[in-house]
PDB file of C-alpha atoms in Angstrom:
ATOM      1  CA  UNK A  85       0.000   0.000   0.000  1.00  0.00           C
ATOM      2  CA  UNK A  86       1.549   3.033  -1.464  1.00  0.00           C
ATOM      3  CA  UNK A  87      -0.575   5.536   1.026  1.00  0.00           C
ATOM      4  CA  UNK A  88      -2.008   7.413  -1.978  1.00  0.00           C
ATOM      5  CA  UNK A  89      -5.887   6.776  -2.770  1.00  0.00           C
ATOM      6  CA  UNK A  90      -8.041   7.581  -5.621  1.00  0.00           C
ATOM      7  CA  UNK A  91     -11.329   6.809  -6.159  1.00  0.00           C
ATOM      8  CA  UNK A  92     -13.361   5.588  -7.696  1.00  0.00           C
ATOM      9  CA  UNK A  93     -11.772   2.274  -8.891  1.00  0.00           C
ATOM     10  CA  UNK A  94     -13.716   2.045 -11.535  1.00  0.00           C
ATOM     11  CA  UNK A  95     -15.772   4.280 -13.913  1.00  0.00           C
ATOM     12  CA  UNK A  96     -17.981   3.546 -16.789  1.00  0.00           C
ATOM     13  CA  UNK A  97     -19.504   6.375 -18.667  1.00  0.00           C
ATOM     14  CA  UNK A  98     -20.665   7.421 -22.292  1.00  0.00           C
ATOM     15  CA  UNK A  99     -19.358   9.903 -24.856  1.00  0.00           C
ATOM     16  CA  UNK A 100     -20.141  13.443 -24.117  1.00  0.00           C
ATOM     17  CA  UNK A 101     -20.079  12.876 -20.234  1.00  0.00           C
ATOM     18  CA  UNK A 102     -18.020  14.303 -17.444  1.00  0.00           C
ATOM     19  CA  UNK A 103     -16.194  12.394 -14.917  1.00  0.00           C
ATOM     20  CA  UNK A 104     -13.659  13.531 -12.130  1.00  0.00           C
ATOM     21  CA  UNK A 105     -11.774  11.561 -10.423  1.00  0.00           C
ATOM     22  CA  UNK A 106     -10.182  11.980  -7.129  1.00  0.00           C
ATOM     23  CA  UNK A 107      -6.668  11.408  -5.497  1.00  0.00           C
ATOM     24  CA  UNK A 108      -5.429  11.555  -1.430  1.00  0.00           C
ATOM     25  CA  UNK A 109      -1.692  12.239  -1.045  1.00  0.00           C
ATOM     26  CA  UNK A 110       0.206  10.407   1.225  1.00  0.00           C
ATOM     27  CA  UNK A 111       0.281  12.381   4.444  1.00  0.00           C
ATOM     28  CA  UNK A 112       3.047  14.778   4.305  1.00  0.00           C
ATOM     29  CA  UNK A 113       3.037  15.132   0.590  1.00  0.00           C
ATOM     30  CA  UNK A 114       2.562  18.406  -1.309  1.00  0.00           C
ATOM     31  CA  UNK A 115       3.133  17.306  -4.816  1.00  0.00           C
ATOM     32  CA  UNK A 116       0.241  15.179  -6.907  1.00  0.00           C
ATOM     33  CA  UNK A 117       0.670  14.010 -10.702  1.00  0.00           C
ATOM     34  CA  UNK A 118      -1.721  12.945 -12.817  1.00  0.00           C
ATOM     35  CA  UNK A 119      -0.404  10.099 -15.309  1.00  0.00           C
ATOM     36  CA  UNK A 120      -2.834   8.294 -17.856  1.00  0.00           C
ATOM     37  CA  UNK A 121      -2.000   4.624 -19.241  1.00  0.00           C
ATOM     38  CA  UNK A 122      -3.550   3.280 -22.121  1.00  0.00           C
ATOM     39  CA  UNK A 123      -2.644   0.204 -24.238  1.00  0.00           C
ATOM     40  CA  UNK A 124      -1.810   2.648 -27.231  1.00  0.00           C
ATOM     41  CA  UNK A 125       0.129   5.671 -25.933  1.00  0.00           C
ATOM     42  CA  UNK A 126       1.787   3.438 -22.502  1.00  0.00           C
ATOM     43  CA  UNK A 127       1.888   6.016 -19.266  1.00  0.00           C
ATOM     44  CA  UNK A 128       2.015   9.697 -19.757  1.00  0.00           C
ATOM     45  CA  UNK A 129       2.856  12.040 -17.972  1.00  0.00           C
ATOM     46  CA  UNK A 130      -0.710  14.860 -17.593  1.00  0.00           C
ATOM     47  CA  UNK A 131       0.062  17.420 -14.880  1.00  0.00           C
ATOM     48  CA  UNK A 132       1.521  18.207 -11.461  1.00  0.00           C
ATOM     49  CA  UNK A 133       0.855  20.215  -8.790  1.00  0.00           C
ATOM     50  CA  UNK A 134       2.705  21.691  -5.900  1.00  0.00           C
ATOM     51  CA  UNK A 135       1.060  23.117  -2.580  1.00  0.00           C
ATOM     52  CA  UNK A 136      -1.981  24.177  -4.791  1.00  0.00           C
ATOM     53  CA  UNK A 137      -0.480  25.906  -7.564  1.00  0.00           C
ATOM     54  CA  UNK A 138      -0.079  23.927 -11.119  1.00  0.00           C
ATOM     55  CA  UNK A 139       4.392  23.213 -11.392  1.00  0.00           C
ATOM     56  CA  UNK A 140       3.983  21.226 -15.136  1.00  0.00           C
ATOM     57  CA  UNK A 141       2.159  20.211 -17.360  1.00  0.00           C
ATOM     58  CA  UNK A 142       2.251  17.693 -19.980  1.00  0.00           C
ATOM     59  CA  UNK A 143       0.456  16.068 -23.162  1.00  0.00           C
ATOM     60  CA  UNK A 144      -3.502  16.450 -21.509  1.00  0.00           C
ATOM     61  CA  UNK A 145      -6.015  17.609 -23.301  1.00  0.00           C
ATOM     62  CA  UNK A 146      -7.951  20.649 -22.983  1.00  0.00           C
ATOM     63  CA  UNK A 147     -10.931  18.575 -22.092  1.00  0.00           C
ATOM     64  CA  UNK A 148      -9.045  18.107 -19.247  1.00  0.00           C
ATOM     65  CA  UNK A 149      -8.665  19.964 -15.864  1.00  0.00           C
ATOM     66  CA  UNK A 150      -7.076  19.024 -12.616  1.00  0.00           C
ATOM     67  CA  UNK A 151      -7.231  21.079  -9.274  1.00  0.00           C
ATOM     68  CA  UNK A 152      -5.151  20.851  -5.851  1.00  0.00           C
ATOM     69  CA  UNK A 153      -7.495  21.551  -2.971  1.00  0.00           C
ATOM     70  CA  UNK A 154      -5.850  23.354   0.266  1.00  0.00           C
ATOM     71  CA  UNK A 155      -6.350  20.382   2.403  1.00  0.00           C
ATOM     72  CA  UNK A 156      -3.800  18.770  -0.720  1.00  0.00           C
ATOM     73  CA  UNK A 157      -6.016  16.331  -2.391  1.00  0.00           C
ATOM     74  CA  UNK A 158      -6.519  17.010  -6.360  1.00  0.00           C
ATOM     75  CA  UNK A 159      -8.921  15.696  -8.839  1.00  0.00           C
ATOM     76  CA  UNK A 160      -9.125  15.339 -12.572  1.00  0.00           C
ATOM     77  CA  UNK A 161     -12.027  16.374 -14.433  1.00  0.00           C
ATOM     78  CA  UNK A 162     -12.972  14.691 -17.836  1.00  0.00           C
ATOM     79  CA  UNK A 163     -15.574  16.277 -20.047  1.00  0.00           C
ATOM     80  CA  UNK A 164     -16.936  15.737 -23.838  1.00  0.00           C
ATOM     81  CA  UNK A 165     -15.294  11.989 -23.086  1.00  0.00           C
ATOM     82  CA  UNK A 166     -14.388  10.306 -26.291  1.00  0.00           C
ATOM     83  CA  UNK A 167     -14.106   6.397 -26.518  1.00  0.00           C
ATOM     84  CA  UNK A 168     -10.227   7.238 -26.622  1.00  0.00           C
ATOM     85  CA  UNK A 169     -10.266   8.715 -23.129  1.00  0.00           C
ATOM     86  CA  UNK A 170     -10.643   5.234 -21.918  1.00  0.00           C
ATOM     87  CA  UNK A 171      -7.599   4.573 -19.806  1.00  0.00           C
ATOM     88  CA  UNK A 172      -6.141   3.955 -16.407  1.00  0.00           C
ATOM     89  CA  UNK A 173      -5.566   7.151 -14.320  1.00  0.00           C
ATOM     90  CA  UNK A 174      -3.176   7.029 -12.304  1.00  0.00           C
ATOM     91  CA  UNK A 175      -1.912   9.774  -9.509  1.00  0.00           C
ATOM     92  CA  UNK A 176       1.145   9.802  -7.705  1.00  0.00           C
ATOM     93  CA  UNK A 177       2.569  12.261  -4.904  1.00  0.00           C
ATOM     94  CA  UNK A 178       5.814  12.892  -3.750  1.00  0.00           C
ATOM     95  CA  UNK A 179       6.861  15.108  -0.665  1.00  0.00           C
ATOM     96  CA  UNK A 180       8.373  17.870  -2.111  1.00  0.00           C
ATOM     97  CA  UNK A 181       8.921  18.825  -6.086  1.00  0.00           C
ATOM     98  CA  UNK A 182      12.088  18.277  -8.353  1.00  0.00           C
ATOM     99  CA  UNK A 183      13.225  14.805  -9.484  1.00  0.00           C
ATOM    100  CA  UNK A 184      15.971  14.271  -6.196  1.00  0.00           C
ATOM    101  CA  UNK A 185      11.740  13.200  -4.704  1.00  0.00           C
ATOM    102  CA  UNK A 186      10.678   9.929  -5.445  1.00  0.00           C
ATOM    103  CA  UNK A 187       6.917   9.526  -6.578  1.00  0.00           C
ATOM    104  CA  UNK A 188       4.240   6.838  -4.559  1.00  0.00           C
ATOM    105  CA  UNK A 189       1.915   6.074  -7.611  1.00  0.00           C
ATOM    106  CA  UNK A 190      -2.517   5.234  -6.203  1.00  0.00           C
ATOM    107  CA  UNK A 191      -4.174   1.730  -7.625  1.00  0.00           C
ATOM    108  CA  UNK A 192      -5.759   4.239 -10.120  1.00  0.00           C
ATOM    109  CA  UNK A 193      -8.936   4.695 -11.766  1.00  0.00           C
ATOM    110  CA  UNK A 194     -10.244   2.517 -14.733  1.00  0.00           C
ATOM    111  CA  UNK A 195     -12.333   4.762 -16.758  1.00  0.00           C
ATOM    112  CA  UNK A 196     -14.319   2.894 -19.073  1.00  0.00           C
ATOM    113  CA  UNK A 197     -16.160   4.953 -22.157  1.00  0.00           C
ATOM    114  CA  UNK A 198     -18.699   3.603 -23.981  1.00  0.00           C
TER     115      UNK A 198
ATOM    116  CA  UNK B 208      12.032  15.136 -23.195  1.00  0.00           C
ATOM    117  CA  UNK B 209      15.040  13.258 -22.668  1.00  0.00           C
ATOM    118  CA  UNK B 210      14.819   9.736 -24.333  1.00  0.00           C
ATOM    119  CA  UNK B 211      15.367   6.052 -22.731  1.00  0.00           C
ATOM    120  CA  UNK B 212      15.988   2.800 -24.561  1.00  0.00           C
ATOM    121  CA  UNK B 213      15.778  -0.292 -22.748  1.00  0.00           C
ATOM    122  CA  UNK B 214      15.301  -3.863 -23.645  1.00  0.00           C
ATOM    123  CA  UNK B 215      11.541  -5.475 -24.430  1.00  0.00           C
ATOM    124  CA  UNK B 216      12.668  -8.260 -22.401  1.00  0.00           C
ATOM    125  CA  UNK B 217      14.464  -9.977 -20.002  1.00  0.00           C
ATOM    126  CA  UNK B 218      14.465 -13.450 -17.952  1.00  0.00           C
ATOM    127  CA  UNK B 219      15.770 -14.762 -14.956  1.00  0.00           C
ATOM    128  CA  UNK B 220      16.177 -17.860 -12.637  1.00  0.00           C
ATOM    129  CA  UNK B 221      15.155 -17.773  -9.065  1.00  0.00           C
ATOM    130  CA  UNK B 222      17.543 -16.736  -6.359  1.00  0.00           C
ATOM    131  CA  UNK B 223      20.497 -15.121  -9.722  1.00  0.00           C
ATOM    132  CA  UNK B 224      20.943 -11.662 -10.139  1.00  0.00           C
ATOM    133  CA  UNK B 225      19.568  -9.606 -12.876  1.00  0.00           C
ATOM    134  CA  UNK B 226      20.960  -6.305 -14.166  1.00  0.00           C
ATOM    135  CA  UNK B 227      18.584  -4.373 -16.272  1.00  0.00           C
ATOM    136  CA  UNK B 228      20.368  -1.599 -18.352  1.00  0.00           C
ATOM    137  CA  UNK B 229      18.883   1.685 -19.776  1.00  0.00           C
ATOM    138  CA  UNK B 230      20.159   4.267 -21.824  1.00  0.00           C
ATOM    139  CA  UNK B 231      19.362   7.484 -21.378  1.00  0.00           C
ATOM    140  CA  UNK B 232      21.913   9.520 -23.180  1.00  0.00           C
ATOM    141  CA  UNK B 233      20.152  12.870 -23.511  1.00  0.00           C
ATOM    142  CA  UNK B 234      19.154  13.413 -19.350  1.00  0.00           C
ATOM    143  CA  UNK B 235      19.763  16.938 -18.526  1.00  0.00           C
ATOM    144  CA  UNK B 236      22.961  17.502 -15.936  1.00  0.00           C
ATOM    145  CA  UNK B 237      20.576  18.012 -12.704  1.00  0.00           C
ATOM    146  CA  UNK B 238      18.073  15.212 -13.304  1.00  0.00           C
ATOM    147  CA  UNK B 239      17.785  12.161 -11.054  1.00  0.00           C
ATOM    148  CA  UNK B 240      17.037   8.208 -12.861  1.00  0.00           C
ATOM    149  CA  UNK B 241      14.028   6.878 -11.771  1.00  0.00           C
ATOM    150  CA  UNK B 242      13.258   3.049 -12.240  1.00  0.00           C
ATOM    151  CA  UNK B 243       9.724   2.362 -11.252  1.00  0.00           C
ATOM    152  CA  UNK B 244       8.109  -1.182 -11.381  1.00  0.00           C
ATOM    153  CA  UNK B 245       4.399  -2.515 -12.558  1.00  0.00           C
ATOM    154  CA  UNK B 246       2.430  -5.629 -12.456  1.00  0.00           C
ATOM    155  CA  UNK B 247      -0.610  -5.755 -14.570  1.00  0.00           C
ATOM    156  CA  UNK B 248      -3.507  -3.577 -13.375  1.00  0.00           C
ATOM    157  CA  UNK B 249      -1.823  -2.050 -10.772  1.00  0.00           C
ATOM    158  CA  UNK B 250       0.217   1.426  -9.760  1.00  0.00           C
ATOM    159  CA  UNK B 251       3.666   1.897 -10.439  1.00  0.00           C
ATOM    160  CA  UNK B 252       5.780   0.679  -7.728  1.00  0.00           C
ATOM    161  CA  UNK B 253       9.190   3.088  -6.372  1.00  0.00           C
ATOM    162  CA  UNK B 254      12.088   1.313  -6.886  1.00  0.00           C
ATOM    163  CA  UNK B 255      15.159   3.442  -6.428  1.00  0.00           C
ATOM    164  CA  UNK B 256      16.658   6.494  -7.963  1.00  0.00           C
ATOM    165  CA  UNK B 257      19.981   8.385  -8.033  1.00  0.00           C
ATOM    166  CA  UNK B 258      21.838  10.887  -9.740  1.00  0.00           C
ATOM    167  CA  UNK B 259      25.459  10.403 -10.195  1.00  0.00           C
ATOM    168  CA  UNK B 260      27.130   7.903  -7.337  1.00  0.00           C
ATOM    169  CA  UNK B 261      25.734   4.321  -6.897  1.00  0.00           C
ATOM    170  CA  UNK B 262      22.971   3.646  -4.727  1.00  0.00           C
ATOM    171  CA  UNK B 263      21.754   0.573  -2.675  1.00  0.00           C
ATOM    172  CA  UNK B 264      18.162   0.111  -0.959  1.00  0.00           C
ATOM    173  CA  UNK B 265      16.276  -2.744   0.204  1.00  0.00           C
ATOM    174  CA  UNK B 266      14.980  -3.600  -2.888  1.00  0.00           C
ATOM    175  CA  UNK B 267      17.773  -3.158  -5.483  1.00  0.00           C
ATOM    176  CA  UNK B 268      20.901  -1.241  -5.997  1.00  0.00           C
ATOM    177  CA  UNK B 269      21.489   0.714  -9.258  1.00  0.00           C
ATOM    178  CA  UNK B 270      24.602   1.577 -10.792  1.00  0.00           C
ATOM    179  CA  UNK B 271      24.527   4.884 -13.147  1.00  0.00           C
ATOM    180  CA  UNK B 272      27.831   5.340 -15.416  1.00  0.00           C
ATOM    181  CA  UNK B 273      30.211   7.851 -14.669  1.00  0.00           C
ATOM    182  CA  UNK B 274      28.921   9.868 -17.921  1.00  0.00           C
ATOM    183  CA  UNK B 275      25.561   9.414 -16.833  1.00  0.00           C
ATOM    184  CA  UNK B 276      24.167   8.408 -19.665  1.00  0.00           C
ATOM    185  CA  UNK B 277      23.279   4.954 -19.238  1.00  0.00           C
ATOM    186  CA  UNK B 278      22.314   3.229 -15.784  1.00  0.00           C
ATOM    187  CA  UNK B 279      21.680  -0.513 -14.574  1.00  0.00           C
ATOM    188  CA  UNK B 280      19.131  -1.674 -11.772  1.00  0.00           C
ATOM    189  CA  UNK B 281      20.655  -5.112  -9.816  1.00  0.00           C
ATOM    190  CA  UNK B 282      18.273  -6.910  -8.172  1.00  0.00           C
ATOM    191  CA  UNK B 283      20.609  -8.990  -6.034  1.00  0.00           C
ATOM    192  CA  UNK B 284      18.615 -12.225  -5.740  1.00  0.00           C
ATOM    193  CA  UNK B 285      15.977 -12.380  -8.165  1.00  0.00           C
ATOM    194  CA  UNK B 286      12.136 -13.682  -6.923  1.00  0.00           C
ATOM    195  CA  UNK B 287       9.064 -14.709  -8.592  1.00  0.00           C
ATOM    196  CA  UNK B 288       7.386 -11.787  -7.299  1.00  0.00           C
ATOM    197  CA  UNK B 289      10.164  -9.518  -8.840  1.00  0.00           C
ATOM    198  CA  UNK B 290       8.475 -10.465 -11.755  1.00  0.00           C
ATOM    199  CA  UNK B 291       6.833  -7.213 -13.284  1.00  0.00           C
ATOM    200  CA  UNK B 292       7.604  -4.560 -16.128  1.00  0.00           C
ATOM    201  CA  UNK B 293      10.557  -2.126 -14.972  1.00  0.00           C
ATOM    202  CA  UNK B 294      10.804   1.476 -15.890  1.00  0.00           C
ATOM    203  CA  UNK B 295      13.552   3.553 -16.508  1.00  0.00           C
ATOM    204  CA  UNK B 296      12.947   7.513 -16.231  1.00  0.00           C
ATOM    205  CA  UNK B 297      14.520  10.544 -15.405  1.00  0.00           C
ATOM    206  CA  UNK B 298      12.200  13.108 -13.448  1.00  0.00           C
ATOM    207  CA  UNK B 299      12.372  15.963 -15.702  1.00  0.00           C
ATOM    208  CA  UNK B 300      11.206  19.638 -14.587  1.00  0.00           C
ATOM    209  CA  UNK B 301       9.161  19.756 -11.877  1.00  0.00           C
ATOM    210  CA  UNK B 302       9.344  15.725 -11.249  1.00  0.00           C
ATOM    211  CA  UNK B 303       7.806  14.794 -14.806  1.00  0.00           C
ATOM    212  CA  UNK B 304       8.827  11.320 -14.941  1.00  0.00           C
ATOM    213  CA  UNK B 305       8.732  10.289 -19.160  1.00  0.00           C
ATOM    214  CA  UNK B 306       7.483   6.523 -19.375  1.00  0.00           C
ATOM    215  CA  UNK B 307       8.780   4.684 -21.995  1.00  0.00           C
ATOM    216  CA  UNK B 308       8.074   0.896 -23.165  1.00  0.00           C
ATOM    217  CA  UNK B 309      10.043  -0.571 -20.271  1.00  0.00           C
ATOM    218  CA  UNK B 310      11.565  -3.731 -19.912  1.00  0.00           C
ATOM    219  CA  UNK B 311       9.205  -7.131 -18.863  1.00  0.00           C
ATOM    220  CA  UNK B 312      11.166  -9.478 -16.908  1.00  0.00           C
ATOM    221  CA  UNK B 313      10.262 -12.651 -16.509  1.00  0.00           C
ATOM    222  CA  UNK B 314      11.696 -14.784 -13.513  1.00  0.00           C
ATOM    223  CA  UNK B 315      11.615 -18.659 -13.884  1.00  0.00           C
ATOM    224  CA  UNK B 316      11.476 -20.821 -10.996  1.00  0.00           C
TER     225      UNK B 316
END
């Protein structure tokens, strides 16, 4: 058990929806990522945050939003899904930001579109 | 982002070592290796990382080459449950780690 939780586990929803899904840091931690793994495009890197402000970003989508909440826990918000968007989410959280942190990666979310 | 190159595939016996290599010849000066670990349907799993000296943990010890542009994870005593896909990555600005196909090792008992 890493310590980081997202929920739900799993999601099934239809083109055109919205989802978000949610992620809790391990205690202590004040960086989140957001990484999405499909069979196609293999685990990519979406954003990160730091203490509530956004530190990078990478290849997501403008459908796409993410959020870090003051008590530290983000979530990822999915609109006008496409079947594409099906994927694992994963989030991961690390204590502090810069690459000398190692990242503790959640069981992830299996978002199913349909 | 910086680019990695490791094998599709290794295999092991029981109890031997393994060394999984990576190449990763265009990682900026400042940026740490990663090497990350996955069994199907779950997380990611921390292995170890370092930046230029050689570094042991419980789990493995990797070895990164005085240039830094290659690097190779030991796992000292290889297990059936070390059996998983293993990740090489340097965390890139802000901790960005860059996936690429990884390497699937396969332990035989």
């Amino acid at each position: 058990d890493s310590g980081v939780t997202q929920t739900p586990k799993h999601l099934i929803t239809a083109t055109g929806q919205r989802v978000t899904l949610r992620c809790s840091p391990r205690s202590g931690d004040l960086s989140v990522y957001w990484y999405q793994q499909s069979l196609d495009q293999g685990l990519q890197f979406l954003i990160q945050y730091y203490n509530g402000e956004e530190r990078a970003k990478g290849n997501i989508l403008e459908r796409f939003s993410a959020q870090q909440f003051p008590d530290l826990h983000s979530e990822l918000n999915l609109s006008s899904l496409e079947l594409g968007d099906s994927a694992l989410y994963f989030c991961a959280s690390s204590l502090g930001t810069g690459s000398s942190y190692e990242q503790y990666f959640g069981p992830g979310t299996r978002l199913t579109v349909t | 982002d910086a680019k990695t190159t490791q094998p599709n595939s290794m295999e092991s016996n029981e109890e031997e070592p393994v060394h999984l290599p990576c190449n990763h010849s265009t990682i900026s000066g400042t940026d740490y290796i990663h090497w990350y670990r996955q069994l199907p349907s779950q997380g990611p799993e921390y292995v170890i990382h370092g930046l230029t000296s050689n570094v042991n943990n419980r789990m493995a010890s990797l070895a990164i080459a005085e240039d830094r542009k290659s690097s190779t994870l030991i796992l000292h005593r290889a297990t059936l449950r070390d059996a998983a896909v293993y990740y090489c990555t340097p965390g890139e600005y802000g901790n960005k780690l860059v996936f690429g196909a990884g390497t699937i090792l396969r332990v035989k008992s």
